[in-house]
Tab-separated table of C-alpha atoms in Angstrom:
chain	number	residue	atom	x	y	z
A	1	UNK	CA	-19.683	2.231	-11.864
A	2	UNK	CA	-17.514	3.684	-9.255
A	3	UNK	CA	-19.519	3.681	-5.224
A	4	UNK	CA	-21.698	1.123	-6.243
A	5	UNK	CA	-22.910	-0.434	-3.686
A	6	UNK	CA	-21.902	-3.705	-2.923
A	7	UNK	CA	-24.185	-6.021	-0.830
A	8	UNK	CA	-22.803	-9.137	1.486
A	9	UNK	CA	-24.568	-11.444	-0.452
A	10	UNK	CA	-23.268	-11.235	-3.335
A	11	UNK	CA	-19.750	-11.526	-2.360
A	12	UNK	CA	-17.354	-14.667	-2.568
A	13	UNK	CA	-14.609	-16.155	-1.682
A	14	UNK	CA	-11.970	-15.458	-4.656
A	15	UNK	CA	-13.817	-12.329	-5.841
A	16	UNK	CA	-11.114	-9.448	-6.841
A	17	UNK	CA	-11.799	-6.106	-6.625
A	18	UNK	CA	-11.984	-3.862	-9.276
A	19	UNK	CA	-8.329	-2.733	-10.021
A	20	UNK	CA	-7.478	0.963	-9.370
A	21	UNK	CA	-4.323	2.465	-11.318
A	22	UNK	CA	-2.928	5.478	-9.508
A	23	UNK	CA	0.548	7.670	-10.608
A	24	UNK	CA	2.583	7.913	-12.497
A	25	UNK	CA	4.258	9.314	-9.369
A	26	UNK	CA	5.489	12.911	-9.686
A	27	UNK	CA	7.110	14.764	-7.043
A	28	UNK	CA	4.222	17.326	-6.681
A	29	UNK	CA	2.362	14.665	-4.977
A	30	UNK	CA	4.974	13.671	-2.954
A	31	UNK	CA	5.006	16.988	-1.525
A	32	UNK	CA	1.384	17.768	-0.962
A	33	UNK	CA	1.061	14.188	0.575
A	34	UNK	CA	3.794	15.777	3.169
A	35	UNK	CA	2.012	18.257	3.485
A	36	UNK	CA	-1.115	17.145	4.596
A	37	UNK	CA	0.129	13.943	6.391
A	38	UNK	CA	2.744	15.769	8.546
A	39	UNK	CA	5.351	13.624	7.408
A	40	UNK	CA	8.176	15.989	5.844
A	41	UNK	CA	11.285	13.540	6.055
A	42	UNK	CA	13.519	14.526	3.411
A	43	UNK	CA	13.774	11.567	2.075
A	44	UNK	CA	10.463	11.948	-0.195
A	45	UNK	CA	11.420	15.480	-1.319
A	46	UNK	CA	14.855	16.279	-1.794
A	47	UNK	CA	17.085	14.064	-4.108
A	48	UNK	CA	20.530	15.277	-2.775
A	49	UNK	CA	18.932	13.658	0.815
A	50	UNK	CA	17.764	10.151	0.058
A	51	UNK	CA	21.066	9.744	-2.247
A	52	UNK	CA	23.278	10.432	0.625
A	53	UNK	CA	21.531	8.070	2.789
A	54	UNK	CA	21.927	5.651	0.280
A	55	UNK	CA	18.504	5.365	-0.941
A	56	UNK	CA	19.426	5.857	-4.672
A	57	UNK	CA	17.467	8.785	-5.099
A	58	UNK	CA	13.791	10.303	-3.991
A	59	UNK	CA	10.761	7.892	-3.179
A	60	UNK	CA	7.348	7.826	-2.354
A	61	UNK	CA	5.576	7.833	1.456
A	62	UNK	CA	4.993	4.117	2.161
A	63	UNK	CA	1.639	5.538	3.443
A	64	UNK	CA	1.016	7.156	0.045
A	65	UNK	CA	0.650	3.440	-1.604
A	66	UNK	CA	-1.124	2.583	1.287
A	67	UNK	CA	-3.565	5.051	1.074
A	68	UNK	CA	-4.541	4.152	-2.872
A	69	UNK	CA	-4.789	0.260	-1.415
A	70	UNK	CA	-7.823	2.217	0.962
A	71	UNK	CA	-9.115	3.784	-2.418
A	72	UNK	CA	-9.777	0.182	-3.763
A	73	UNK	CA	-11.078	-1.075	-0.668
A	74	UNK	CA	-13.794	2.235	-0.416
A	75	UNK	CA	-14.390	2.857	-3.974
A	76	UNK	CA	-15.365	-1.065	-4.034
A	77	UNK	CA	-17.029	-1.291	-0.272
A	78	UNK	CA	-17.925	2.172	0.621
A	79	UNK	CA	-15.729	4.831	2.629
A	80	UNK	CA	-16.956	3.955	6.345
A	81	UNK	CA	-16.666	0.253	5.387
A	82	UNK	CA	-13.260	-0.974	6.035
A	83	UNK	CA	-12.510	-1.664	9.858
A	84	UNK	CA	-8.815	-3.415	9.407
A	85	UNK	CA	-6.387	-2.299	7.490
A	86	UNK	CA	-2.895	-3.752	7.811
A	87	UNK	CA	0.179	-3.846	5.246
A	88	UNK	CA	3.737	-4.492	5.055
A	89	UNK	CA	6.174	-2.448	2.579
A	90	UNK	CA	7.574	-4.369	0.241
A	91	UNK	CA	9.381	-2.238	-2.147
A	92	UNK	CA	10.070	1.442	-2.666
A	93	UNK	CA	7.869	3.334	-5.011
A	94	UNK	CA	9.761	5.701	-7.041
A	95	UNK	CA	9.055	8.927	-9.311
A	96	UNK	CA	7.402	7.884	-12.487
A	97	UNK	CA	6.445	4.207	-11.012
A	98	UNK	CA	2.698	3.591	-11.782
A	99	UNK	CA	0.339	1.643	-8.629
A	100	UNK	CA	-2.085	-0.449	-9.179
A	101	UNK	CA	-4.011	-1.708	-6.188
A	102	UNK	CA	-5.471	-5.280	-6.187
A	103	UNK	CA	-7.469	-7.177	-3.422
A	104	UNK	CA	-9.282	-11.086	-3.239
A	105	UNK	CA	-12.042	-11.924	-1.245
A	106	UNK	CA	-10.386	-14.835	1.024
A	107	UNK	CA	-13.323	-15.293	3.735
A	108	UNK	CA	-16.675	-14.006	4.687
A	109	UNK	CA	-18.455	-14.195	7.962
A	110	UNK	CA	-21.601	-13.379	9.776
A	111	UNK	CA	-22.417	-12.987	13.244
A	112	UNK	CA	-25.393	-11.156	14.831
A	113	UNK	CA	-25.400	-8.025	12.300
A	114	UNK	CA	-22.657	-7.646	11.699
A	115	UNK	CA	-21.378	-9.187	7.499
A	116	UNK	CA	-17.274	-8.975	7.554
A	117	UNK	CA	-15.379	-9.900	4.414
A	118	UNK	CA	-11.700	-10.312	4.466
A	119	UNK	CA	-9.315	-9.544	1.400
A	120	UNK	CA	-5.951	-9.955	1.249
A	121	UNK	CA	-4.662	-6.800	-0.826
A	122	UNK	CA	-1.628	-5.294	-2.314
A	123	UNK	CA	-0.176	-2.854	-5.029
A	124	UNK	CA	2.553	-3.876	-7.624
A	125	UNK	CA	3.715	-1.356	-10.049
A	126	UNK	CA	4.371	-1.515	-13.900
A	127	UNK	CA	6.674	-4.278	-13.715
A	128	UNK	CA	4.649	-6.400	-11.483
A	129	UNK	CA	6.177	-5.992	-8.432
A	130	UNK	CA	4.548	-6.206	-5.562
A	131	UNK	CA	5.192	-2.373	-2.838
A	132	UNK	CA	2.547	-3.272	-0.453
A	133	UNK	CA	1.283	-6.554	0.716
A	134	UNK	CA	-1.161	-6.548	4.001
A	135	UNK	CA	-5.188	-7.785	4.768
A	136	UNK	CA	-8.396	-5.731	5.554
A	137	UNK	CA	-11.190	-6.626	6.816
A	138	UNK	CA	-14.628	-4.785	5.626
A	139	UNK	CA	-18.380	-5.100	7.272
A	140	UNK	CA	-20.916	-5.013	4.286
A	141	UNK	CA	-25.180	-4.251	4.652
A	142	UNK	CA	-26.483	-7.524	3.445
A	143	UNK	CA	-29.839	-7.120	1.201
A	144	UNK	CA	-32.013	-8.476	3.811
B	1	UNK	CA	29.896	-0.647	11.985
B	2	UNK	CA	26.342	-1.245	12.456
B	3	UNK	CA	24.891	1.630	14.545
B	4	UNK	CA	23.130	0.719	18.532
B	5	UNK	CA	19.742	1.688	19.261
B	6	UNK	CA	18.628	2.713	22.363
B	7	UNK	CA	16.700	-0.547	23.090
B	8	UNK	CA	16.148	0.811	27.175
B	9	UNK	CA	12.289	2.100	25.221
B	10	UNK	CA	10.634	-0.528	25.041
B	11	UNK	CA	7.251	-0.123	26.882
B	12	UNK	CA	7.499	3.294	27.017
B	13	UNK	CA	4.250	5.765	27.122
B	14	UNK	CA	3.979	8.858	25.524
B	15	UNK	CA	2.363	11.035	27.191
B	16	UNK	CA	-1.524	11.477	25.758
B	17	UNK	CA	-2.079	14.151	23.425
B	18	UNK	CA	-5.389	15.801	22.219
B	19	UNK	CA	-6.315	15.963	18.618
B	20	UNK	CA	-8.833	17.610	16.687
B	21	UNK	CA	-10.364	16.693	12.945
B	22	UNK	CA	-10.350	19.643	10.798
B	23	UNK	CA	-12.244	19.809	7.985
B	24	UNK	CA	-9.768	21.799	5.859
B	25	UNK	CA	-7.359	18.779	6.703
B	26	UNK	CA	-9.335	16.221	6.094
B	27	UNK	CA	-9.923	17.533	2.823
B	28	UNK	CA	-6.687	18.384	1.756
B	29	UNK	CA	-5.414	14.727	2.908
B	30	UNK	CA	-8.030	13.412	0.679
B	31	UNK	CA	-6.881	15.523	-2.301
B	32	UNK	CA	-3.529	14.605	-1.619
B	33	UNK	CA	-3.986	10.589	-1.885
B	34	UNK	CA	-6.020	11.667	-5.149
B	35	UNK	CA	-9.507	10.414	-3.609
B	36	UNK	CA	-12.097	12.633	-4.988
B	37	UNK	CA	-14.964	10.435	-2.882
B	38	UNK	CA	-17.494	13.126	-2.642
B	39	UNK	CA	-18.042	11.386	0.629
B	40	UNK	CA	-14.649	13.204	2.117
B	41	UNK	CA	-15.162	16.079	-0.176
B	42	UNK	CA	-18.644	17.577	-0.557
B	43	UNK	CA	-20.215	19.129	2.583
B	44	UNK	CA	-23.568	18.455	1.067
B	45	UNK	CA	-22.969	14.707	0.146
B	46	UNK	CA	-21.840	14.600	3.309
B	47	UNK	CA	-24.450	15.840	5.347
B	48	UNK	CA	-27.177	13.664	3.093
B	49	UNK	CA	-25.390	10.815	4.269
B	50	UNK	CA	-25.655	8.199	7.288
B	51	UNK	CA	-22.871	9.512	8.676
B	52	UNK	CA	-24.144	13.142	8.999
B	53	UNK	CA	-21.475	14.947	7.632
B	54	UNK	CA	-17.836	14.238	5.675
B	55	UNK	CA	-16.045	11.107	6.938
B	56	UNK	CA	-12.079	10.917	6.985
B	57	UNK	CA	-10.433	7.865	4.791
B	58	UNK	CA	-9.446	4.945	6.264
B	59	UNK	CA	-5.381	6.105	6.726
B	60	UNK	CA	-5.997	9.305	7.849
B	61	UNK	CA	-5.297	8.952	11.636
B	62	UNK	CA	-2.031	8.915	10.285
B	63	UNK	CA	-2.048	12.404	10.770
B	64	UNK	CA	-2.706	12.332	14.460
B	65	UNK	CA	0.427	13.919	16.134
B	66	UNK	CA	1.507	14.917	18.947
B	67	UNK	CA	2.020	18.843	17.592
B	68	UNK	CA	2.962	19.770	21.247
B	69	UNK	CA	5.819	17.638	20.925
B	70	UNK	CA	9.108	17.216	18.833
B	71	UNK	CA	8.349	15.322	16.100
B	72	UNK	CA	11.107	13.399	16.188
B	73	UNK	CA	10.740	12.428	19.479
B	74	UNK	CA	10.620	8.211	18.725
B	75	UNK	CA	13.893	9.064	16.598
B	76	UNK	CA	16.033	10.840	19.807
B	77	UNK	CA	14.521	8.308	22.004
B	78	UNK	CA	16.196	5.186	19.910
B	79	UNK	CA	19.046	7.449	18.758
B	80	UNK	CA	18.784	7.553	15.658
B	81	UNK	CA	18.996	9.911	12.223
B	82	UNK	CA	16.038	10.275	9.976
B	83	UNK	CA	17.822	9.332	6.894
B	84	UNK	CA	18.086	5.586	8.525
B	85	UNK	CA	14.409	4.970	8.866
B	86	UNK	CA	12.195	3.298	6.618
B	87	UNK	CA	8.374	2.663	7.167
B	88	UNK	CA	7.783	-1.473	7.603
B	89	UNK	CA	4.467	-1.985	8.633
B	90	UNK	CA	1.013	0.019	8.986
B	91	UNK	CA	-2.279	-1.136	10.245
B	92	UNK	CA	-5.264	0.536	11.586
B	93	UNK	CA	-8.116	-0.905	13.398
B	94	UNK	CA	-11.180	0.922	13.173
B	95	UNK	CA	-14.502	0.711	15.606
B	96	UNK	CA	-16.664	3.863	13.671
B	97	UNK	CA	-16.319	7.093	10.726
B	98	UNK	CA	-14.322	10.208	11.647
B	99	UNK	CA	-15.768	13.030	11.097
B	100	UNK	CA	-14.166	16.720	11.260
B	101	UNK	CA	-14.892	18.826	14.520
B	102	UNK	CA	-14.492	16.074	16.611
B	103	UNK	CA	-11.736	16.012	19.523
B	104	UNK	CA	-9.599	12.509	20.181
B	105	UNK	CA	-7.319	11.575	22.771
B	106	UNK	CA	-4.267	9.679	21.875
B	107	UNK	CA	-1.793	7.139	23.691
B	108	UNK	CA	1.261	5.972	22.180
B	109	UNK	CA	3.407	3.017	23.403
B	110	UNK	CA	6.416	1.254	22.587
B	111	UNK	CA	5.232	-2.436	21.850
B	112	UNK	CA	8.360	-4.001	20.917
B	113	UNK	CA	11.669	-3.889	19.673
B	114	UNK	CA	13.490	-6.771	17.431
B	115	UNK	CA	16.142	-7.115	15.042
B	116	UNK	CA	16.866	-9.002	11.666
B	117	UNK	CA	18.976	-8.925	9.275
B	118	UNK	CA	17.471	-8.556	5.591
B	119	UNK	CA	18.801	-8.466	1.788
B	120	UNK	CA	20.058	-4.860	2.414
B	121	UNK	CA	21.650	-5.338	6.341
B	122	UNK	CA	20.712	-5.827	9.932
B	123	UNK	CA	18.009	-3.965	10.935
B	124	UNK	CA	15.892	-3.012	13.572
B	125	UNK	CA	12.202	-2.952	13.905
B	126	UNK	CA	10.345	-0.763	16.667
B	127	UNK	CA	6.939	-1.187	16.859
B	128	UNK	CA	4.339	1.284	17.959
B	129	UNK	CA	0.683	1.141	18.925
B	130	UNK	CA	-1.271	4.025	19.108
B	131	UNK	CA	-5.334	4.068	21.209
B	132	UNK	CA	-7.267	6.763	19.989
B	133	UNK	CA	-10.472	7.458	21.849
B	134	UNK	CA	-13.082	9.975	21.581
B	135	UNK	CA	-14.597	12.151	24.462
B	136	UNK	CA	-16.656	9.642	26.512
B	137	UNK	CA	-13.651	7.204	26.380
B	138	UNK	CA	-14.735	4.906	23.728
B	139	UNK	CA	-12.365	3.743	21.314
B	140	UNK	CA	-12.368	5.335	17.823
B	141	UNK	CA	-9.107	3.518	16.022
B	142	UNK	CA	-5.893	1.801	17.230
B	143	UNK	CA	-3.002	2.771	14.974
B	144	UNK	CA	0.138	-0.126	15.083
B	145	UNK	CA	2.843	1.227	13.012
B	146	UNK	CA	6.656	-0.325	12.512
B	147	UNK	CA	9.690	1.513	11.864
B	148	UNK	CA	12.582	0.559	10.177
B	149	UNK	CA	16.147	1.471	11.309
B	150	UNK	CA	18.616	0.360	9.244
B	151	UNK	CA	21.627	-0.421	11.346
Protein backbone atom coordinates (compact mmCIF):
# COMPACT_ATOMS: atom_id res chain seq x y z
CA UNK A 1 0.00 0.00 0.00
CA UNK A 2 1.55 3.18 -1.04
CA UNK A 3 1.70 6.15 2.35
CA UNK A 4 1.42 3.57 4.71
CA UNK A 5 2.53 4.52 7.59
CA UNK A 6 5.55 3.28 8.86
CA UNK A 7 6.22 3.30 12.67
CA UNK A 8 9.98 3.42 14.35
CA UNK A 9 9.49 0.30 15.84
CA UNK A 10 9.17 -1.71 13.42
CA UNK A 11 12.12 -0.72 11.49
CA UNK A 12 15.65 -2.49 11.24
CA UNK A 13 18.79 -2.37 10.43
CA UNK A 14 19.04 -4.02 6.75
CA UNK A 15 15.38 -3.29 5.95
CA UNK A 16 15.05 -2.05 2.08
CA UNK A 17 12.57 0.05 1.01
CA UNK A 18 10.05 -0.73 -1.26
CA UNK A 19 11.56 -0.23 -4.81
CA UNK A 20 10.08 2.59 -6.96
CA UNK A 21 10.57 2.30 -10.92
CA UNK A 22 10.32 5.70 -12.56
CA UNK A 23 10.91 6.53 -16.69
CA UNK A 24 11.45 5.41 -19.19
CA UNK A 25 12.89 8.92 -19.59
CA UNK A 26 11.36 10.96 -22.43
CA UNK A 27 12.31 14.35 -23.26
CA UNK A 28 8.86 15.84 -22.28
CA UNK A 29 9.89 15.39 -18.79
CA UNK A 30 13.06 16.69 -19.21
CA UNK A 31 11.55 19.82 -20.20
CA UNK A 32 8.79 20.32 -17.71
CA UNK A 33 11.39 19.36 -14.95
CA UNK A 34 13.24 22.67 -16.47
CA UNK A 35 10.59 24.21 -16.27
CA UNK A 36 9.56 24.07 -12.93
CA UNK A 37 13.09 23.72 -11.36
CA UNK A 38 14.54 26.81 -13.13
CA UNK A 39 17.24 24.92 -14.48
CA UNK A 40 17.11 25.42 -18.45
CA UNK A 41 20.85 24.47 -19.36
CA UNK A 42 20.76 23.21 -22.74
CA UNK A 43 22.29 20.41 -22.08
CA UNK A 44 18.93 18.47 -20.98
CA UNK A 45 16.96 19.80 -23.97
CA UNK A 46 18.63 20.29 -27.08
CA UNK A 47 20.67 17.38 -28.69
CA UNK A 48 22.77 19.55 -31.13
CA UNK A 49 24.04 21.24 -27.45
CA UNK A 50 25.15 18.41 -25.22
CA UNK A 51 26.79 16.71 -28.50
CA UNK A 52 28.96 19.65 -29.06
CA UNK A 53 30.05 19.75 -25.58
CA UNK A 54 30.89 16.36 -25.86
CA UNK A 55 28.27 14.83 -23.84
CA UNK A 56 27.19 12.27 -26.54
CA UNK A 57 23.86 13.47 -26.80
CA UNK A 58 20.81 14.84 -24.37
CA UNK A 59 20.55 13.70 -20.60
CA UNK A 60 18.57 13.93 -17.71
CA UNK A 61 18.78 16.76 -14.60
CA UNK A 62 20.97 15.02 -11.99
CA UNK A 63 18.27 16.52 -9.66
CA UNK A 64 15.55 14.72 -11.66
CA UNK A 65 17.01 11.15 -10.33
CA UNK A 66 17.42 12.72 -7.23
CA UNK A 67 14.12 13.76 -6.81
CA UNK A 68 12.54 9.98 -7.55
CA UNK A 69 15.35 8.78 -4.73
CA UNK A 70 12.94 11.49 -2.38
CA UNK A 71 9.81 9.61 -3.85
CA UNK A 72 11.10 6.31 -2.22
CA UNK A 73 12.16 7.86 0.83
CA UNK A 74 8.32 9.74 1.25
CA UNK A 75 6.19 7.23 -0.34
CA UNK A 76 7.96 4.72 2.30
CA UNK A 77 8.37 7.38 5.42
CA UNK A 78 5.93 10.06 4.76
CA UNK A 79 6.52 13.49 2.81
CA UNK A 80 7.62 15.77 5.92
CA UNK A 81 9.78 12.83 7.10
CA UNK A 82 13.12 12.99 5.57
CA UNK A 83 15.50 15.69 7.21
CA UNK A 84 18.95 14.70 5.21
CA UNK A 85 19.20 14.12 1.98
CA UNK A 86 22.61 13.90 0.35
CA UNK A 87 23.81 12.16 -3.05
CA UNK A 88 26.58 12.02 -5.39
CA UNK A 89 26.04 11.56 -9.35
CA UNK A 90 27.32 8.71 -10.52
CA UNK A 91 26.33 8.30 -14.04
CA UNK A 92 24.30 10.17 -16.63
CA UNK A 93 20.74 9.19 -17.11
CA UNK A 94 19.79 9.22 -20.63
CA UNK A 95 16.44 9.27 -22.83
CA UNK A 96 14.76 5.94 -22.64
CA UNK A 97 16.96 4.80 -19.40
CA UNK A 98 14.49 3.40 -16.77
CA UNK A 99 15.28 4.47 -12.58
CA UNK A 100 14.73 2.50 -10.05
CA UNK A 101 15.32 3.90 -6.60
CA UNK A 102 16.55 1.60 -3.76
CA UNK A 103 17.41 2.43 -0.04
CA UNK A 104 18.68 0.03 3.31
CA UNK A 105 18.07 0.80 6.67
CA UNK A 106 21.87 1.04 8.03
CA UNK A 107 21.16 2.58 11.67
CA UNK A 108 18.42 3.73 13.90
CA UNK A 109 18.55 6.01 16.85
CA UNK A 110 16.57 7.59 19.58
CA UNK A 111 17.07 10.48 21.64
CA UNK A 112 14.48 12.50 23.63
CA UNK A 113 11.57 12.37 20.85
CA UNK A 114 12.99 12.43 18.40
CA UNK A 115 13.25 8.32 16.23
CA UNK A 116 15.94 8.95 13.20
CA UNK A 117 16.64 6.12 10.78
CA UNK A 118 19.43 6.33 8.37
CA UNK A 119 19.44 4.63 4.79
CA UNK A 120 21.94 4.64 2.50
CA UNK A 121 20.07 5.03 -1.00
CA UNK A 122 20.64 5.09 -4.66
CA UNK A 123 19.09 4.57 -8.23
CA UNK A 124 20.63 2.21 -10.93
CA UNK A 125 18.93 1.92 -14.19
CA UNK A 126 18.04 -1.15 -16.44
CA UNK A 127 21.41 -2.40 -16.62
CA UNK A 128 22.19 -2.13 -13.03
CA UNK A 129 24.12 0.70 -12.87
CA UNK A 130 24.22 2.67 -10.21
CA UNK A 131 23.29 7.20 -11.28
CA UNK A 132 22.94 8.25 -7.78
CA UNK A 133 24.56 7.07 -4.67
CA UNK A 134 24.12 9.40 -1.33
CA UNK A 135 22.42 8.82 2.55
CA UNK A 136 19.24 10.31 4.22
CA UNK A 137 18.36 10.46 7.28
CA UNK A 138 14.41 10.23 8.27
CA UNK A 139 12.66 10.92 11.92
CA UNK A 140 9.75 8.32 12.27
CA UNK A 141 6.49 8.59 15.14
CA UNK A 142 7.19 5.53 17.13
CA UNK A 143 3.80 3.61 18.27
CA UNK A 144 4.14 4.62 21.77
CA UNK B 1 44.68 22.76 -22.83
CA UNK B 2 42.79 22.38 -19.74
CA UNK B 3 40.79 25.59 -19.13
CA UNK B 4 41.65 28.01 -15.49
CA UNK B 5 39.00 28.79 -13.19
CA UNK B 6 38.76 31.73 -11.41
CA UNK B 7 39.75 30.14 -8.04
CA UNK B 8 40.06 34.13 -6.36
CA UNK B 9 35.88 32.92 -5.16
CA UNK B 10 36.32 31.01 -2.74
CA UNK B 11 34.45 32.34 0.38
CA UNK B 12 32.53 34.52 -1.44
CA UNK B 13 28.80 35.72 -0.29
CA UNK B 14 26.08 36.27 -2.41
CA UNK B 15 24.24 38.72 -1.53
CA UNK B 16 20.77 37.41 0.36
CA UNK B 17 17.84 37.10 -1.70
CA UNK B 18 14.09 36.76 -0.72
CA UNK B 19 12.00 33.90 -1.86
CA UNK B 20 8.53 33.07 -1.80
CA UNK B 21 6.65 29.38 -2.03
CA UNK B 22 4.01 29.45 -4.55
CA UNK B 23 1.55 27.10 -4.62
CA UNK B 24 1.20 26.89 -8.42
CA UNK B 25 5.06 26.02 -8.24
CA UNK B 26 5.07 23.78 -5.83
CA UNK B 27 2.62 21.91 -7.63
CA UNK B 28 3.91 21.94 -10.90
CA UNK B 29 7.50 20.80 -9.44
CA UNK B 30 5.69 17.95 -7.96
CA UNK B 31 4.04 16.99 -11.28
CA UNK B 32 7.16 17.35 -12.91
CA UNK B 33 9.26 14.68 -10.70
CA UNK B 34 5.97 12.51 -11.34
CA UNK B 35 4.95 12.59 -7.46
CA UNK B 36 1.27 12.54 -7.37
CA UNK B 37 1.47 12.57 -3.19
CA UNK B 38 -1.85 14.08 -2.60
CA UNK B 39 0.09 15.57 0.24
CA UNK B 40 1.83 18.22 -2.40
CA UNK B 41 -1.18 18.07 -4.57
CA UNK B 42 -4.64 18.27 -2.99
CA UNK B 43 -5.51 21.52 -1.13
CA UNK B 44 -7.95 19.53 0.90
CA UNK B 45 -5.54 16.63 1.90
CA UNK B 46 -3.51 19.20 2.66
CA UNK B 47 -5.31 21.26 4.90
CA UNK B 48 -6.66 17.86 6.87
CA UNK B 49 -3.22 17.29 7.57
CA UNK B 50 -0.63 18.09 10.52
CA UNK B 51 0.98 20.29 8.52
CA UNK B 52 -2.04 22.57 7.78
CA UNK B 53 -1.86 22.87 4.30
CA UNK B 54 0.34 21.31 1.09
CA UNK B 55 4.00 20.63 1.97
CA UNK B 56 6.85 21.00 -0.77
CA UNK B 57 9.06 17.62 -1.48
CA UNK B 58 12.11 17.15 -0.03
CA UNK B 59 14.34 18.67 -3.31
CA UNK B 60 12.34 21.41 -3.93
CA UNK B 61 14.46 24.27 -2.44
CA UNK B 62 16.21 23.55 -5.42
CA UNK B 63 14.20 26.02 -6.92
CA UNK B 64 15.18 28.83 -4.64
CA UNK B 65 16.96 31.46 -6.89
CA UNK B 66 18.13 34.41 -6.81
CA UNK B 67 15.52 35.75 -9.80
CA UNK B 68 16.96 39.30 -9.18
CA UNK B 69 20.13 38.09 -10.33
CA UNK B 70 21.85 36.55 -13.50
CA UNK B 71 21.49 33.17 -13.31
CA UNK B 72 24.62 32.39 -14.30
CA UNK B 73 26.21 34.38 -11.97
CA UNK B 74 28.48 31.24 -10.13
CA UNK B 75 29.39 30.44 -13.94
CA UNK B 76 30.94 34.28 -14.83
CA UNK B 77 32.32 34.34 -11.42
CA UNK B 78 34.63 31.00 -12.07
CA UNK B 79 34.73 31.76 -15.81
CA UNK B 80 33.32 29.34 -17.16
CA UNK B 81 30.71 28.05 -20.14
CA UNK B 82 27.61 26.15 -19.27
CA UNK B 83 28.26 23.35 -21.57
CA UNK B 84 31.40 22.42 -19.10
CA UNK B 85 29.40 21.91 -15.98
CA UNK B 86 28.08 18.88 -14.63
CA UNK B 87 26.07 18.50 -11.29
CA UNK B 88 28.42 16.30 -8.59
CA UNK B 89 26.85 16.44 -5.45
CA UNK B 90 23.37 17.53 -3.79
CA UNK B 91 22.31 17.47 -0.24
CA UNK B 92 19.73 19.20 1.72
CA UNK B 93 19.36 19.45 5.37
CA UNK B 94 16.04 20.02 6.55
CA UNK B 95 14.81 21.45 10.22
CA UNK B 96 10.63 21.56 9.27
CA UNK B 97 7.74 21.20 5.99
CA UNK B 98 7.51 24.02 3.44
CA UNK B 99 4.55 25.11 2.81
CA UNK B 100 3.40 27.63 -0.11
CA UNK B 101 2.81 31.40 0.92
CA UNK B 102 5.59 31.45 3.01
CA UNK B 103 8.60 34.03 2.46
CA UNK B 104 12.50 32.69 2.99
CA UNK B 105 15.62 34.45 3.05
CA UNK B 106 18.56 32.94 1.37
CA UNK B 107 22.52 33.14 1.73
CA UNK B 108 24.77 31.59 -0.61
CA UNK B 109 28.55 31.03 -0.09
CA UNK B 110 31.40 29.66 -1.77
CA UNK B 111 32.62 26.73 0.58
CA UNK B 112 35.39 25.41 -1.34
CA UNK B 113 37.12 24.86 -4.38
CA UNK B 114 39.32 21.56 -5.33
CA UNK B 115 40.46 19.76 -8.22
CA UNK B 116 40.86 16.04 -9.41
CA UNK B 117 41.36 14.42 -12.12
CA UNK B 118 38.72 11.56 -12.99
CA UNK B 119 38.15 8.74 -15.82
CA UNK B 120 36.99 11.54 -18.23
CA UNK B 121 39.85 14.55 -17.25
CA UNK B 122 40.86 17.00 -14.61
CA UNK B 123 38.22 18.60 -13.11
CA UNK B 124 37.17 21.03 -10.79
CA UNK B 125 34.73 20.91 -8.00
CA UNK B 126 33.13 24.20 -6.43
CA UNK B 127 31.13 23.72 -3.68
CA UNK B 128 28.22 25.78 -2.51
CA UNK B 129 26.18 26.05 0.66
CA UNK B 130 23.10 27.70 0.71
CA UNK B 131 21.08 28.93 4.63
CA UNK B 132 17.62 29.36 4.09
CA UNK B 133 15.69 30.89 6.94
CA UNK B 134 12.23 31.89 7.43
CA UNK B 135 10.91 35.31 8.82
CA UNK B 136 11.84 35.20 12.54
CA UNK B 137 15.38 33.97 11.54
CA UNK B 138 15.07 30.37 12.19
CA UNK B 139 16.52 28.03 9.91
CA UNK B 140 14.21 26.22 7.44
CA UNK B 141 16.90 24.07 5.13
CA UNK B 142 20.63 24.36 4.25
CA UNK B 143 21.15 23.48 0.60
CA UNK B 144 25.15 22.18 -0.16
CA UNK B 145 25.38 21.65 -3.78
CA UNK B 146 28.77 20.76 -5.99
CA UNK B 147 29.45 21.68 -9.41
CA UNK B 148 31.40 20.10 -11.83
CA UNK B 149 33.69 21.95 -14.31
CA UNK B 150 35.30 19.92 -16.52
CA UNK B 151 38.64 21.46 -17.29
Amino acid sequence: VRYARVYFDDVKVGDELPPLVKGPIQQIQLTRYAGASGDFNPIHQDDEFARAAGMGGVFAHGMLSMAFVGQALTDWAGPAAVRKFGVRFAAIVRLKDTVTCRGRVRATSSRDDLNLVELDVWAENQRGEKVVTGKATVALPSRG
Amino acid sequence: MPIEINRSVLGKEYPPYPVTVERGRLKDFARAIGDLNPFYLDDRAGAASEWGDVIAPPTFPITFRDERADSAALLSDLGVDISRVLHGEQEFEMFRPIRPGETFVCRSRITDIYEKTGRSGPMAFVARETAVTDRTGEIVAVIRHITVIRL
